[in-house]
Tab-separated table of C-alpha atoms in Angstrom:
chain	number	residue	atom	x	y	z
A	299	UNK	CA	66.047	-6.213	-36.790
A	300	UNK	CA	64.803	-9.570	-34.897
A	301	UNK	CA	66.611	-9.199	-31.475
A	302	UNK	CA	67.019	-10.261	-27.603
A	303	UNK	CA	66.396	-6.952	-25.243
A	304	UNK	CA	68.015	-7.068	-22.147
A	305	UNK	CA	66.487	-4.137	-19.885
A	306	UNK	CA	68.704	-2.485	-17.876
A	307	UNK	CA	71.914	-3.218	-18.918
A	308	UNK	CA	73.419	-2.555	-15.629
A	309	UNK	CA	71.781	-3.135	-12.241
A	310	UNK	CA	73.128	-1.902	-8.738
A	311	UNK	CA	71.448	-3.650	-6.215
A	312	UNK	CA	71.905	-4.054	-1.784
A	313	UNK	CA	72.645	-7.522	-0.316
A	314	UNK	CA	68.811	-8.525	0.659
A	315	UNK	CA	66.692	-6.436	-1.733
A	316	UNK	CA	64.751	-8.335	-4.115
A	317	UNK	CA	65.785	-7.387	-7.893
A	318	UNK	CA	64.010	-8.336	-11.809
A	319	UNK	CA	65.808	-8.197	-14.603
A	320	UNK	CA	63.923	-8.508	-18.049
A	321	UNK	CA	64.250	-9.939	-21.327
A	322	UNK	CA	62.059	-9.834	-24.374
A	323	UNK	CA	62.481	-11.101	-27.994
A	324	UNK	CA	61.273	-10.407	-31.037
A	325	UNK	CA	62.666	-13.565	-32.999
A	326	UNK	CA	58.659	-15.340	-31.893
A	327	UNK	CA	61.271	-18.010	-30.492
A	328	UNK	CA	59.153	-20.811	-28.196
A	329	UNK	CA	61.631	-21.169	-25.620
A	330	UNK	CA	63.838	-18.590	-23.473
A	331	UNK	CA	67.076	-19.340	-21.249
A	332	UNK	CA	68.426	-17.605	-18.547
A	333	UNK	CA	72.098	-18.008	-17.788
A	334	UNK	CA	74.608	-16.510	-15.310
A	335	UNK	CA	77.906	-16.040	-16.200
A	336	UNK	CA	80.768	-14.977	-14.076
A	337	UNK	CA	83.891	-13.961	-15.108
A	338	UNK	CA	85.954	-15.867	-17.537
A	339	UNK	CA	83.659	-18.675	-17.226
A	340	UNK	CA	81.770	-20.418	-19.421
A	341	UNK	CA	77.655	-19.061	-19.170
A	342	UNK	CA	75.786	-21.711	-16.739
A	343	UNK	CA	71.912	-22.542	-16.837
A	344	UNK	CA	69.819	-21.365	-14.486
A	345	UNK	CA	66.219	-22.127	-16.236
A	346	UNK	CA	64.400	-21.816	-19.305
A	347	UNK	CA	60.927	-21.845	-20.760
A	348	UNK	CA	59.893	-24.289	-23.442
A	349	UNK	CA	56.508	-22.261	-24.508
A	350	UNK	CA	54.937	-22.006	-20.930
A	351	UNK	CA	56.622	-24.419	-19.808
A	352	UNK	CA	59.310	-24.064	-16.939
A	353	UNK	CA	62.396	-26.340	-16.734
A	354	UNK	CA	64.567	-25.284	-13.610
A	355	UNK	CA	68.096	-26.626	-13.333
A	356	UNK	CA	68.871	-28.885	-10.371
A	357	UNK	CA	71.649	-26.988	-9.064
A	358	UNK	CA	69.868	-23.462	-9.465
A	359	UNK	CA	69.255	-21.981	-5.811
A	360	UNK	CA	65.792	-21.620	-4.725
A	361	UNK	CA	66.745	-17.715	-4.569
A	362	UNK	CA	66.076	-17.405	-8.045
A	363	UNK	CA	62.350	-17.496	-9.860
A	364	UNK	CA	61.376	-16.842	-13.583
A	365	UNK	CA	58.673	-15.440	-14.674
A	366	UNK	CA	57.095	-15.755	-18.612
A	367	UNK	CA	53.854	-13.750	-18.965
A	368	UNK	CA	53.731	-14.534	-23.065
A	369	UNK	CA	55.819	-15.519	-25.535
A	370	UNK	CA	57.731	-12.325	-25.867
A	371	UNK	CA	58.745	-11.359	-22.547
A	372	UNK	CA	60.406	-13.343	-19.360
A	373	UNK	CA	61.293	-12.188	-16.014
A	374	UNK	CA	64.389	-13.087	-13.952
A	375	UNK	CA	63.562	-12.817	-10.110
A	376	UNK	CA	66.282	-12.865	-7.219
A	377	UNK	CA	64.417	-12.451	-4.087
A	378	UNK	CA	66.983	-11.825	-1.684
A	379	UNK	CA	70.206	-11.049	-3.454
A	380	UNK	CA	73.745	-12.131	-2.274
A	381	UNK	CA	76.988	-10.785	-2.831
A	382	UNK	CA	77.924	-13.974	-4.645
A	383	UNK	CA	75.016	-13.554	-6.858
A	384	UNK	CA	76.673	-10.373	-8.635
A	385	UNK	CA	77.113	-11.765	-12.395
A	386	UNK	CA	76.336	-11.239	-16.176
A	387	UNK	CA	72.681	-12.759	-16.842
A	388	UNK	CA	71.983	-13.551	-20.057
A	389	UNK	CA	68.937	-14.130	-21.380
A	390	UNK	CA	69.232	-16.642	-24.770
A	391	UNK	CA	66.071	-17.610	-27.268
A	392	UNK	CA	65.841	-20.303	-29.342
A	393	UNK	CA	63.120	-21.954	-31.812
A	394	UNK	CA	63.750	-26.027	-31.293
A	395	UNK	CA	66.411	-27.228	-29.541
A	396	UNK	CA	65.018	-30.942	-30.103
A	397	UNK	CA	66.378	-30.440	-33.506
A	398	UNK	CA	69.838	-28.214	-32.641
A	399	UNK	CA	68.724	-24.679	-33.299
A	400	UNK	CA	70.854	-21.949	-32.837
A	401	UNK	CA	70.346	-19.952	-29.165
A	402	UNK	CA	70.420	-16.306	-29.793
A	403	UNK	CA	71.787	-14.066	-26.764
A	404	UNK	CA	70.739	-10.788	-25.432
A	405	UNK	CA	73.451	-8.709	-24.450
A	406	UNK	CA	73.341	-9.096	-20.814
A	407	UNK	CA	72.566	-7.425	-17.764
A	408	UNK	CA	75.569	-6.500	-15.154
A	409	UNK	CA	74.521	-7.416	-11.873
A	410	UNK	CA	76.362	-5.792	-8.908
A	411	UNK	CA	75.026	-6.863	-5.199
A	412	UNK	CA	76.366	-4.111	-2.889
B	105	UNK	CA	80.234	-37.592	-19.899
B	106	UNK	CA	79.255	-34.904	-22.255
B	107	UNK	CA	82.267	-32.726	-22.715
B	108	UNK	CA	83.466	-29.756	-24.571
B	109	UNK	CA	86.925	-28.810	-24.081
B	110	UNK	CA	88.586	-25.798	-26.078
B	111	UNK	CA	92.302	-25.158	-26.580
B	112	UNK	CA	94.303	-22.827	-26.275
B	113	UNK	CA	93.006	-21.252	-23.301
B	114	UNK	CA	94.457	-17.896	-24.688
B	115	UNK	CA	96.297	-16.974	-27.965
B	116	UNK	CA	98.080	-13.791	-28.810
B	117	UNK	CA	98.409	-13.059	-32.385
B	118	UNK	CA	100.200	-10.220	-34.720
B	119	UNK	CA	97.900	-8.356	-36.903
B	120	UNK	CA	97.675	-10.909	-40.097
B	121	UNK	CA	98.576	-13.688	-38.147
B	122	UNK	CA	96.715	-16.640	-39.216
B	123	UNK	CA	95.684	-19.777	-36.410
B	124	UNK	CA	93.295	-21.788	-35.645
B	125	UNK	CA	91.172	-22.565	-32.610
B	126	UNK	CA	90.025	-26.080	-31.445
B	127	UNK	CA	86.668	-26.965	-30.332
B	128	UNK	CA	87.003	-31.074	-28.713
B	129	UNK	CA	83.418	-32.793	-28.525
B	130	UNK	CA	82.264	-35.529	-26.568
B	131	UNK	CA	78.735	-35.907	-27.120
B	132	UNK	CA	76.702	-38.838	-27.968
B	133	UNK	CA	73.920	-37.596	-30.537
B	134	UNK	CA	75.482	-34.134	-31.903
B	135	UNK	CA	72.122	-31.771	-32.619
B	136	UNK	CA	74.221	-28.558	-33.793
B	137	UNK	CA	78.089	-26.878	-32.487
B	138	UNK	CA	78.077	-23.826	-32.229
B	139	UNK	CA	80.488	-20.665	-32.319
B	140	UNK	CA	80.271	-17.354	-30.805
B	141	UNK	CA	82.616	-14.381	-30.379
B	142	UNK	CA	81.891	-12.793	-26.711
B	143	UNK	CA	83.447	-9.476	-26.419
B	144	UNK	CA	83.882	-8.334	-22.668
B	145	UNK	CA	81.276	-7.166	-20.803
B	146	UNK	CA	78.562	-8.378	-23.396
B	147	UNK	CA	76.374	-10.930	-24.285
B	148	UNK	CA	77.674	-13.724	-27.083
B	149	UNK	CA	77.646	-12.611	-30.410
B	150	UNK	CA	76.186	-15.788	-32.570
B	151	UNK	CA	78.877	-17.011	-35.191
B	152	UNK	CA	78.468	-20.536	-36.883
B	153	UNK	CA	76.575	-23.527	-36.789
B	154	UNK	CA	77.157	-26.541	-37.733
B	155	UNK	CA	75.336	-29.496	-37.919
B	156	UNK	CA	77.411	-32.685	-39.590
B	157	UNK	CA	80.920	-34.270	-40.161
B	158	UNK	CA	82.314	-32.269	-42.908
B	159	UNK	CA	80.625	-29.320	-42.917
B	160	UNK	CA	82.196	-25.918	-43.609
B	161	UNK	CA	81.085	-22.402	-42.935
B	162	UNK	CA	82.825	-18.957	-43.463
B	163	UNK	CA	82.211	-15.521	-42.657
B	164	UNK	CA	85.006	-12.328	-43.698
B	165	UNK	CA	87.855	-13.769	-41.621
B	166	UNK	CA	86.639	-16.733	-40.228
B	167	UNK	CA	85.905	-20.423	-41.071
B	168	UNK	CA	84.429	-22.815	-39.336
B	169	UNK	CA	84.873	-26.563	-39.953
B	170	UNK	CA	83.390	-30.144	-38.605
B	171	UNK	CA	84.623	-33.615	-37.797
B	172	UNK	CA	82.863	-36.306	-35.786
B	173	UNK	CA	84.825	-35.146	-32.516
B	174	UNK	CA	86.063	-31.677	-33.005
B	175	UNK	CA	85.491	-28.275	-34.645
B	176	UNK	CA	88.012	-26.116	-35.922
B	177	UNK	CA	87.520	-22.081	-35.940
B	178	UNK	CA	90.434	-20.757	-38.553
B	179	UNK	CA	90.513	-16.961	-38.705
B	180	UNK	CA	92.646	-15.604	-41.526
B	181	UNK	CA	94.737	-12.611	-41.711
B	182	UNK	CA	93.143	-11.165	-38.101
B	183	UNK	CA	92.672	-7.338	-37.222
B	184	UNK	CA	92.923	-6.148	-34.013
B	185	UNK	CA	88.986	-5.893	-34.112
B	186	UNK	CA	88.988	-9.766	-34.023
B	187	UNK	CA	89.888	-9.627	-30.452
B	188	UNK	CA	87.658	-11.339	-27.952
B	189	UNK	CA	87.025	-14.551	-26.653
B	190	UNK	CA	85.909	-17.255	-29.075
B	191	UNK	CA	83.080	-19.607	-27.349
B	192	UNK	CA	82.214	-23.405	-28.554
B	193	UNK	CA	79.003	-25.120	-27.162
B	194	UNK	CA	77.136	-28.444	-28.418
B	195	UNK	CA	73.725	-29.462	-28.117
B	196	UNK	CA	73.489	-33.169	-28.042
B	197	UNK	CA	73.396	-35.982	-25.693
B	198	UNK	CA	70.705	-36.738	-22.982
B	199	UNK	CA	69.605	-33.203	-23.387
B	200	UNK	CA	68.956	-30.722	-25.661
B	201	UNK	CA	70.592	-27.878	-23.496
B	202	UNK	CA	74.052	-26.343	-24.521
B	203	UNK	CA	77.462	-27.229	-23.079
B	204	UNK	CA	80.060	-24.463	-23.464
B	205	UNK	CA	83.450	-24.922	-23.214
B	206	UNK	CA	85.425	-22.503	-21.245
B	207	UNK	CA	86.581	-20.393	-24.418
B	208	UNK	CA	89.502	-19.309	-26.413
B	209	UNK	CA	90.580	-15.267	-25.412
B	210	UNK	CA	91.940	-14.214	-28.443
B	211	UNK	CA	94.358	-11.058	-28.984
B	212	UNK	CA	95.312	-9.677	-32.012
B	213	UNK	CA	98.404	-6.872	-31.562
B	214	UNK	CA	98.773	-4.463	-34.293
């Protein structure tokens, strides 16, 4: 089946030491989205891809970097990890939001910052 | 000020229990609403879309229906298995990104 892969699925990390999580689709979506959610909030945009493209989010700290080798795969970086960065990221796909497609989700990747 | 706002904030059902779940819009320029169920601890689980005033969409339990400011999710006769938070986002607007609303956490008791 056409999918979102989220690799790992749960991620231990120390306060400091840079971490990538990955994400890679096999829907042949253009763009990807990477979101953070913490819990019982809503999922908030970091960044996403729009073919090669990169569209970062005002309020997304410079701590964070994204990474899109092909159309497949993209790369969430956090170079120096704090402890409020611990969080669900989601990666999402979509074909064309210009016209209201649907965003697909992976199923996440825990993040814990120790 | 684009604006999604979902009510209740939680709802506790009995098993069989029919309600419904309200999805508020303010968007200038709807593109698509969209539902998903997110169970706890993983990523949303895609649902409906819809795309215009009057549309209707069902799947098993659940039916999901349009206006030009809100969406209703109806879920007849639940099962404990239908317990999870309900999300409602919009594209639309300035933008083409989503806005969520904070969710419905639904529980269904047997």
């Amino acid at each position: 089946d056409a999918m979102v892969i989220q690799n790992p699925r749960y991620q231990v990390t120390q306060f400091g030491k840079p971490v990538t999580l990955s994400c890679s689709q096999t829907l042949n979506h253009n763009v990807m989205y990477w979101y953070q959610q913490k819990s019982s909030q809503a999922p908030k945009l970091l960044f996403h891809y729009y073919d090669k493209d990169f569209n970062n989010e005002a309020d997304t700290p410079d701590n964070f970097q994204s990474r899109r080798p092909n159309t497949s795969f993209c790369f969430l970086d956090i170079r120096s990890p704090g402890l409020g960065d611990a969080a669900m990221y989601l990666c999402a796909t979509s074909r064309d939001p210009d016209r209201g497609e649907t965003q697909y989700f992976g199923p996440g990747t825990r993040l814990l910052v120790l | 000020e684009d604006q999604v706002t979902q009510s209740p904030e939680a709802l506790r059902l009995q098993e069989g229990e029919s309600s419904s779940l309200n999805c508020s819009y303010t968007v200038s320029g709807l593109r698509g609403l969209f539902w998903y169920r997110q169970d706890p601890g993983k990523g949303p689980e895609f649902l409906f879309t819809l795309y215009s005033a009057g549309e209707e969409k069902e799947k098993e339990r659940l039916k999901a229906t349009l206006t030009k400011k809100e969406s209703f999710l109806h879920i007849t006769a639940p099962k404990p298995e239908d317990s999870a938070t309900y999300l409602c986002a919009v594209n639309g607007g300035a933008t083409n990104k989503l806005i969520f609303g904070t969710g419905t956490l639904l529980a269904i008791q047997p």
